[in-house]
Tab-separated table of C-alpha atoms and ligand atoms in Angstrom:
chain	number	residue	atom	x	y	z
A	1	UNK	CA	107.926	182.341	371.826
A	2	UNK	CA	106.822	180.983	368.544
A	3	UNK	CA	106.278	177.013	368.722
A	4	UNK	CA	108.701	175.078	368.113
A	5	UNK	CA	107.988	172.253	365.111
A	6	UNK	CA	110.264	169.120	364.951
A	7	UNK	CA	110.745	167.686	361.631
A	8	UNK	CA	109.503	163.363	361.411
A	9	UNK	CA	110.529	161.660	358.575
A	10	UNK	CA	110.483	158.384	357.710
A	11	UNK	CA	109.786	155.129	355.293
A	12	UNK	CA	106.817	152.914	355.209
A	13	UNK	CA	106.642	149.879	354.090
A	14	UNK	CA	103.381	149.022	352.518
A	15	UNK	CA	103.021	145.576	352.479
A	16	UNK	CA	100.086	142.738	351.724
A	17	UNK	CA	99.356	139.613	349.187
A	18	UNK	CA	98.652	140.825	345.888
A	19	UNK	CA	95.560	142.358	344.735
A	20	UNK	CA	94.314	143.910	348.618
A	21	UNK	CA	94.620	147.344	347.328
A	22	UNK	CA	98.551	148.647	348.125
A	23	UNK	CA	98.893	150.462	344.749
A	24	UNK	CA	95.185	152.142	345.389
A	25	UNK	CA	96.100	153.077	348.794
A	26	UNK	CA	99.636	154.031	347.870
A	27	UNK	CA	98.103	156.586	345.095
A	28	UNK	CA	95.094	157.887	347.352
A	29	UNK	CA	97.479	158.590	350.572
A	30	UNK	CA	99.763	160.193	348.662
A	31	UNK	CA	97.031	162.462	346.334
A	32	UNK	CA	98.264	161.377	343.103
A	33	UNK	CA	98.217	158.664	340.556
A	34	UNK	CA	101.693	157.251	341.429
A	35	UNK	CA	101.930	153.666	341.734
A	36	UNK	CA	100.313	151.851	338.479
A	37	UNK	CA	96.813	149.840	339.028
A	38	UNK	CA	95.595	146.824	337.758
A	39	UNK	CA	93.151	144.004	338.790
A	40	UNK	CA	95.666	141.488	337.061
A	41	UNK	CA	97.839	140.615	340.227
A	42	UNK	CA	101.665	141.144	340.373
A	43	UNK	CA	101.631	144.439	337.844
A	44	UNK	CA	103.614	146.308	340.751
A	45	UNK	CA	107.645	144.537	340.403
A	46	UNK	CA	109.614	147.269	342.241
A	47	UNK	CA	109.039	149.014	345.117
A	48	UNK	CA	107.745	152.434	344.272
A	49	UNK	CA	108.062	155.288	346.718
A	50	UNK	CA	105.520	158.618	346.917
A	51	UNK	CA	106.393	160.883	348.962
A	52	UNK	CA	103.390	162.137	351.713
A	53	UNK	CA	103.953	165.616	353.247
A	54	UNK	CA	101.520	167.139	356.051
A	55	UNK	CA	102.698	169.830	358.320
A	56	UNK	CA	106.210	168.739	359.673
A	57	UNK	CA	106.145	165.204	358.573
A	58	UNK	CA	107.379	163.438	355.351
A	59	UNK	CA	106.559	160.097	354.963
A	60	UNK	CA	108.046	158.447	352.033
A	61	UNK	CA	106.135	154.795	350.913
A	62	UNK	CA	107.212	152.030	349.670
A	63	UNK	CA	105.181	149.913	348.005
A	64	UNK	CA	106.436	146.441	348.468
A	65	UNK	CA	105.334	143.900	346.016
A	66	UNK	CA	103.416	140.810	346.974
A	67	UNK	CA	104.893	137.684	348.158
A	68	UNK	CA	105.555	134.807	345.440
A	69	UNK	CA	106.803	131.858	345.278
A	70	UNK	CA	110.480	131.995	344.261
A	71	UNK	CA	110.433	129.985	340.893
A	72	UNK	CA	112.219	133.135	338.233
A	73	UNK	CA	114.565	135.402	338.885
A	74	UNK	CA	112.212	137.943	339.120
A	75	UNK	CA	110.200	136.371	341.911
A	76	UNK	CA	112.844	135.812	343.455
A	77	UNK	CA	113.376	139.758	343.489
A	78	UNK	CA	110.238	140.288	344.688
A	79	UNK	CA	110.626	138.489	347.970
A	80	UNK	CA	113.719	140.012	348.563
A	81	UNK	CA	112.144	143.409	347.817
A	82	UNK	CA	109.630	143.137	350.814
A	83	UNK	CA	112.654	141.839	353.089
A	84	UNK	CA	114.465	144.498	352.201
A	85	UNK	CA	111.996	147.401	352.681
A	86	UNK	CA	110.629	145.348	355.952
A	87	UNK	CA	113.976	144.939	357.603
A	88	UNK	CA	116.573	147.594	356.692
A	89	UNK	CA	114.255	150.119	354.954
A	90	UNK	CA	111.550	150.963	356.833
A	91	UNK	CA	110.475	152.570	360.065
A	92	UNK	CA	107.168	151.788	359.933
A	93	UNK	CA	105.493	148.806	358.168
A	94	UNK	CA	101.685	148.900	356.796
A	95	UNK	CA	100.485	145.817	356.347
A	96	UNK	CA	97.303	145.855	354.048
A	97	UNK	CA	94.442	143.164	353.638
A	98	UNK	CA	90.942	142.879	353.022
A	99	UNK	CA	87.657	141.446	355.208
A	100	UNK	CA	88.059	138.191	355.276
A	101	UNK	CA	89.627	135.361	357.339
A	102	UNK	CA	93.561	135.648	356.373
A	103	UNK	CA	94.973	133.585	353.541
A	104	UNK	CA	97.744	130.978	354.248
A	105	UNK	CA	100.344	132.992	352.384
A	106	UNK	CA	99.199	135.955	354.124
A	107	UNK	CA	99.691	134.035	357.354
A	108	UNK	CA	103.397	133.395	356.244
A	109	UNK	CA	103.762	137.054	355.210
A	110	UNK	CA	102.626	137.967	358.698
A	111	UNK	CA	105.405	136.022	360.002
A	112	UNK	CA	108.167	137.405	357.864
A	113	UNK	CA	106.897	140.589	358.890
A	114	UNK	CA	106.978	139.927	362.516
A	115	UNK	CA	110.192	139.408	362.671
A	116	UNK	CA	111.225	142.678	361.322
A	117	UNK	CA	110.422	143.985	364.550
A	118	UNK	CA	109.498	147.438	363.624
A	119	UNK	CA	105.606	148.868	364.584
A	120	UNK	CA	103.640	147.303	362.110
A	121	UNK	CA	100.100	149.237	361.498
A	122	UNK	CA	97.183	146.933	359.780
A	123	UNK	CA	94.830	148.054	357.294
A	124	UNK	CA	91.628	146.141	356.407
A	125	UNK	CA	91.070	147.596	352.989
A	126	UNK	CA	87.925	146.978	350.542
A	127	UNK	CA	85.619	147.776	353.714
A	128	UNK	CA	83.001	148.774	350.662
A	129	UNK	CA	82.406	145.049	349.509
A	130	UNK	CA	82.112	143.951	353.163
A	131	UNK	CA	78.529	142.911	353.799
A	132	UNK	CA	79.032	143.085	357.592
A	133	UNK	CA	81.980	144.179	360.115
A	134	UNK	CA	82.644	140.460	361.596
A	135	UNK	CA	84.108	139.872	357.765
A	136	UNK	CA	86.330	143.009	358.834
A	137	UNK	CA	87.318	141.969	362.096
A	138	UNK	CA	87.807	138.550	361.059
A	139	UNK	CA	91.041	139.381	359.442
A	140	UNK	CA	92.112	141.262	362.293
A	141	UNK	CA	91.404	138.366	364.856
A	142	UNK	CA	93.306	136.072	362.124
A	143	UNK	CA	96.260	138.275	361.903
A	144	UNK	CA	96.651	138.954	365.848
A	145	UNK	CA	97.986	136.082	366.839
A	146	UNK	CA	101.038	136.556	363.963
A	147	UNK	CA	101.433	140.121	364.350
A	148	UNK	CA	101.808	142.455	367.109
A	149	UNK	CA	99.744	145.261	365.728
A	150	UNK	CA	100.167	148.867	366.681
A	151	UNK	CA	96.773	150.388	364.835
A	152	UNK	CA	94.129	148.795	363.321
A	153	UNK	CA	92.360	150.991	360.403
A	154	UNK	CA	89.279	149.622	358.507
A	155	UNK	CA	89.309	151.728	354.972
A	156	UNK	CA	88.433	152.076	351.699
A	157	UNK	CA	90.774	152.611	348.857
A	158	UNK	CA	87.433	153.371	346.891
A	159	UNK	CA	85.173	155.406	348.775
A	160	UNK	CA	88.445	157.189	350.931
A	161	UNK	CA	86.688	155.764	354.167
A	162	UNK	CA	88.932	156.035	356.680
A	163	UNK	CA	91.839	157.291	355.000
A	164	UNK	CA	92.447	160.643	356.452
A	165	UNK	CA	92.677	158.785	360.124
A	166	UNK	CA	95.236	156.438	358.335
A	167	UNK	CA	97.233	158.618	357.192
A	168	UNK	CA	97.253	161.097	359.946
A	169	UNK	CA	98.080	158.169	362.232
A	170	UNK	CA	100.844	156.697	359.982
A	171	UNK	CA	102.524	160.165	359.790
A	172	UNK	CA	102.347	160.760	363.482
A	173	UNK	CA	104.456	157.704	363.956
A	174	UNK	CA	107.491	158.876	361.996
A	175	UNK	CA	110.333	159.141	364.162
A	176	UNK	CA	111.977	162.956	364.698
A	177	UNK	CA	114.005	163.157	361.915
A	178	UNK	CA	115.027	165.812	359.014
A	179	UNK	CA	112.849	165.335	355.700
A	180	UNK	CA	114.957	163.088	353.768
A	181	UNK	CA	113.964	164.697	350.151
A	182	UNK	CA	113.511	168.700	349.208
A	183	UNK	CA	110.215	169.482	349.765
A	184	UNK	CA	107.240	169.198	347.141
A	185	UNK	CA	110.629	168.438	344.505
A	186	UNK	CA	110.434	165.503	342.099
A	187	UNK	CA	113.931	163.434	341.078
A	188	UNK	CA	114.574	163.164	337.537
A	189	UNK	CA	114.769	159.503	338.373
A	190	UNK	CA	111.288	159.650	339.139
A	191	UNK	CA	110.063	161.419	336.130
A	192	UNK	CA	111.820	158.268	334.183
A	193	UNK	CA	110.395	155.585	335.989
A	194	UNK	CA	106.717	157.239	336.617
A	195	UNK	CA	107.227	157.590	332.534
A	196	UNK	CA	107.603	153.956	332.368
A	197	UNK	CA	105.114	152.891	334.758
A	198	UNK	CA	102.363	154.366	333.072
A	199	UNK	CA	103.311	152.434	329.476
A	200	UNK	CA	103.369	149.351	331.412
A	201	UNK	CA	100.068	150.182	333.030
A	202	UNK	CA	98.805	150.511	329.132
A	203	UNK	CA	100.633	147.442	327.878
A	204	UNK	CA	98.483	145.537	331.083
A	205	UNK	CA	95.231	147.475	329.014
A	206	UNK	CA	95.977	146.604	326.063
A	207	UNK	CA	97.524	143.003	325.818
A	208	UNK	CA	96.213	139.964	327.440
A	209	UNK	CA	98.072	136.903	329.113
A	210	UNK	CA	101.609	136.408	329.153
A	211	UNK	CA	102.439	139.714	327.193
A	212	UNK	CA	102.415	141.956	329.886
A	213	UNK	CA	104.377	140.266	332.384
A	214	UNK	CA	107.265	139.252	329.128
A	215	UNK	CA	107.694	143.335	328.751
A	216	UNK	CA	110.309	145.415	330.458
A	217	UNK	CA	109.775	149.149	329.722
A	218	UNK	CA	113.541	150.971	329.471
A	219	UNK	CA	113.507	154.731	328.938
A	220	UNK	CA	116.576	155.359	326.625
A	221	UNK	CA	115.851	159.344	326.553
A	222	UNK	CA	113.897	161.511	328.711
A	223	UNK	CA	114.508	165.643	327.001
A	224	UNK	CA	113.184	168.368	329.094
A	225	UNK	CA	112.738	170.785	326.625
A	226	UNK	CA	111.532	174.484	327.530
A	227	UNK	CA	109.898	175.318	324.117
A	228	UNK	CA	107.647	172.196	323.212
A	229	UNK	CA	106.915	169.018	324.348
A	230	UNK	CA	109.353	166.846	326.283
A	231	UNK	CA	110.861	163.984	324.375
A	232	UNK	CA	111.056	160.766	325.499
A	233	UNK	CA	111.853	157.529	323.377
A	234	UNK	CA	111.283	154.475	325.401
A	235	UNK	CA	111.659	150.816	324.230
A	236	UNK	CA	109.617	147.577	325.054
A	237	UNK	CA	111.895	145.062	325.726
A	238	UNK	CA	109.928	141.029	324.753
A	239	UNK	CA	111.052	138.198	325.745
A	240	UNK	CA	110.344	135.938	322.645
A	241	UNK	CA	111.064	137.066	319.031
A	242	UNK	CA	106.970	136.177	317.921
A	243	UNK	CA	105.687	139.010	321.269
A	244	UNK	CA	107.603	141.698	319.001
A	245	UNK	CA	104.537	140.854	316.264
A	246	UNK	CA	102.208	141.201	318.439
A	247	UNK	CA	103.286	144.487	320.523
A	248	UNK	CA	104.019	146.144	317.146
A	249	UNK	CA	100.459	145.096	316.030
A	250	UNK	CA	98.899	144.915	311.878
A	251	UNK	CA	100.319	147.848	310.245
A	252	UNK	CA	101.333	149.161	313.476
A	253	UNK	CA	98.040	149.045	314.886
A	254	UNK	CA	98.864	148.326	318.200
A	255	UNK	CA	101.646	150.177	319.283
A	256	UNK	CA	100.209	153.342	317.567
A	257	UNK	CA	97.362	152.458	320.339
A	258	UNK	CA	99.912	152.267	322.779
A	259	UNK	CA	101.409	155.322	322.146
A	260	UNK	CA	97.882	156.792	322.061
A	261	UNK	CA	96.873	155.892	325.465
A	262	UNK	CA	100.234	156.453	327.311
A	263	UNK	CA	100.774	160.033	326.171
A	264	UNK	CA	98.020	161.510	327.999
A	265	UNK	CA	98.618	159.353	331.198
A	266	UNK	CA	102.499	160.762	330.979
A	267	UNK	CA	101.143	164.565	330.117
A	268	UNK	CA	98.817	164.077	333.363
A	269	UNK	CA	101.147	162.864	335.843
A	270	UNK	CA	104.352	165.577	334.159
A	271	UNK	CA	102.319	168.454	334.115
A	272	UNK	CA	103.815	168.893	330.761
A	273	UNK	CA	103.371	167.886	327.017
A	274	UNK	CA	104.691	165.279	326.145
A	275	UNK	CA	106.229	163.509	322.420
A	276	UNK	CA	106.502	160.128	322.913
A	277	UNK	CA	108.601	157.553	320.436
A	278	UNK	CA	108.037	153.703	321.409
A	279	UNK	CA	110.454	150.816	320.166
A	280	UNK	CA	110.126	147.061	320.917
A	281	UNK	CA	113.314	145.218	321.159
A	282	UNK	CA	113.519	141.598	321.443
A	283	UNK	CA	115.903	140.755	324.687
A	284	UNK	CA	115.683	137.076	325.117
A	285	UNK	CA	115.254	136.020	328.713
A	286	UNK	CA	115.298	139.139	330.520
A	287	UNK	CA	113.506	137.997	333.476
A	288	UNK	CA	116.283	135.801	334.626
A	289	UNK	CA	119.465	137.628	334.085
A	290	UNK	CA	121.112	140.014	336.274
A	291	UNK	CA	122.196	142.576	333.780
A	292	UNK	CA	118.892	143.041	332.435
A	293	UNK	CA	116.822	143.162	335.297
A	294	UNK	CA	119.465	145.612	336.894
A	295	UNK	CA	119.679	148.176	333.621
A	296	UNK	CA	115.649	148.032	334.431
A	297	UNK	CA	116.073	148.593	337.644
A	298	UNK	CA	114.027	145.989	339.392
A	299	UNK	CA	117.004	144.905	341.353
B	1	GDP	P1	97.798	145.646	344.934
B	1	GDP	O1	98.136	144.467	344.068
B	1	GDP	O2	97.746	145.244	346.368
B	1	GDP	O3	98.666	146.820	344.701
B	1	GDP	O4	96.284	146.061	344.560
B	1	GDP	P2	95.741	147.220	343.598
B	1	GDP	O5	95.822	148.533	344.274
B	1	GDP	O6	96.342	147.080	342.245
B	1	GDP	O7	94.174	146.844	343.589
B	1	GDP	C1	93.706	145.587	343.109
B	1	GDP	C2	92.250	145.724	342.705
B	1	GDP	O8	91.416	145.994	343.833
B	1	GDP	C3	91.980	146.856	341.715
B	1	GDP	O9	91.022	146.412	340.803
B	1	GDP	C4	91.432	147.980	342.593
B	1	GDP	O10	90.579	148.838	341.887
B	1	GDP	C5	90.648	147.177	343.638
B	1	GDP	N1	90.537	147.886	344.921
B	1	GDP	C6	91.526	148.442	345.634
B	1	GDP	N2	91.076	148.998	346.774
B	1	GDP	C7	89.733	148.793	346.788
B	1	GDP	C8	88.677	149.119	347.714
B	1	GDP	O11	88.867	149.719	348.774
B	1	GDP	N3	87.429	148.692	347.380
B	1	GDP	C9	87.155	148.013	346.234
B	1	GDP	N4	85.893	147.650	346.002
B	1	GDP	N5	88.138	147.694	345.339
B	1	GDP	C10	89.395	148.072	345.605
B	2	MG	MG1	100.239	146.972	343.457
């Protein structure tokens, strides 16, 4: 008789403070550049699933942005984002920090995390920069008394250190269940908002200060086309009339840059060529109103 394979499936909540390494270890468990990267804190505003297959199991992550406090709308969001994938989302919650003693808002984290009551694995990323393993296991002694934790991993987003075991473990702990996406398929949804991502990622590059975090990236047109590149016109919606100036750059400068460095980021992550038209749009405010943060889809 051949063996008989049950199908797991399941979410996972990756969770953590901003900055411990969720988008790093989002994009190295699943094997691809997925979720965007930056050292400037809060670049991740929507939860961003990858799908991880092995074997019978399909894990599908969710990368839960870190907690803020709730002064604009789009904070506001964010906290309900990481209720949302830690309550009714999730199976399985990862809860990422680094080696050191936790933070106070890490502590509170913990707490809304506790009560999700759902097995919540810890990861003690950054293990490279630790000088010695008490700085590891001092976040893990921290946390304990917050959290009831399942697994402890200590890893490397960097170096891969411990990944494989992480993931293995993580994947193992799925629940029997049928895959809940095609295998190995992409959603056109996806495509759009991986498309997006990766301008925003070169709009953190480029621009400095408030710039990044006053740009919404909306994909008007996404064309699949079979003979030539695919077309997609996107435009950068600012919040203030002057940021326009300044995406558009002298003579165009700058959003001929922008152009520049997103195609090849797109190209990479498609598979495909890829003609790419950028627009800025000025859309007063759209951090704080409901229609505009829904057509972006952060809500
Ligand atoms: P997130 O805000 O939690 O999603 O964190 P990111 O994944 O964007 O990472 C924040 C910063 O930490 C980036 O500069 C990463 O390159 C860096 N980083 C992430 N993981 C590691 C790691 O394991 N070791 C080191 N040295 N740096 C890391
Ligand atoms: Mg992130």
């Amino acid at each position: 008789m051949p063996e008989v394979v049950t199908a797991k499936a399941g979410f996972v909540a990756i969770t953590g403070l901003p900055n411990v390494g969720k988008s790093s270890l989002l994009n190295f468990l699943a094997g691809g550049k997925l979720s965007i990267i930056s050292t400037k804190p809060q670049t991740t505003r929507q939860n961003i699933t990858a799908i991880v297959e092995d074997g019978a199991a399909q894990g599908v992550f969710v990368d839960t942005p870190g907690f803020l406090n709730p002064e604009y709308g789009l904070q506001r969001t964010m906290v309900r984002n990481v209720r949302q994938a830690c309550d009714d989302d999730s199976d399985i919650i990862l809860f990422v920090t680094e080696p050191r003693p936790p933070l106070p808002e890490e502590l509170k984290l913990a707490e809304l995390v506790a009560r999700c009551d759902r097995p919540v694995y810890l990861a003690v990323n950054k293990t490279d920069t630790a000088s010695n393993k008490s700085a590891a296991e001092s976040a893990v002694e921290g946390l304990k008394p917050h959290l009831k934790i399942a697994g402890t991993f200590f890893v490397s987003a960097k170096t891969g250190a411990g990944l494989k075991n992480l993931r293995r473990t993580l994947l193992d702990a799925l629940p029997p269940h049928p895959h809940y996406f095609p295998d190995g398929q992409w959603t056109d949804r996806w495509e759009r908002f991986y498309a997006a991502e990766f301008i925003r990622e070169q709009i953190f590059h480029l621009f400095s200060e408030e710039i990044p975090y006053s740009c919404a990236v909306e994909i008007e047109e996404f064309h699949e086309r079979r003979n030539g590149p695919d077309h997609i016109r996107a435009v950068i919606h600012v919040e203030r009339d002057t940021q326009k100036g300044i995406i558009v750059g002298k003579g165009g400068k700058m959003i001929k840059q922008l152009r520049e460095n997103s195609t090849p980021e797109i190209e990479k992550f498609l598979g495909r060529p890829v003609r790419l038209e950028l627009f800025v749009k000025h859309t007063p405010d759209w951090r704080n109103r409901k229609d505009t943060l829904e057509l972006f889809e952060y809500l």
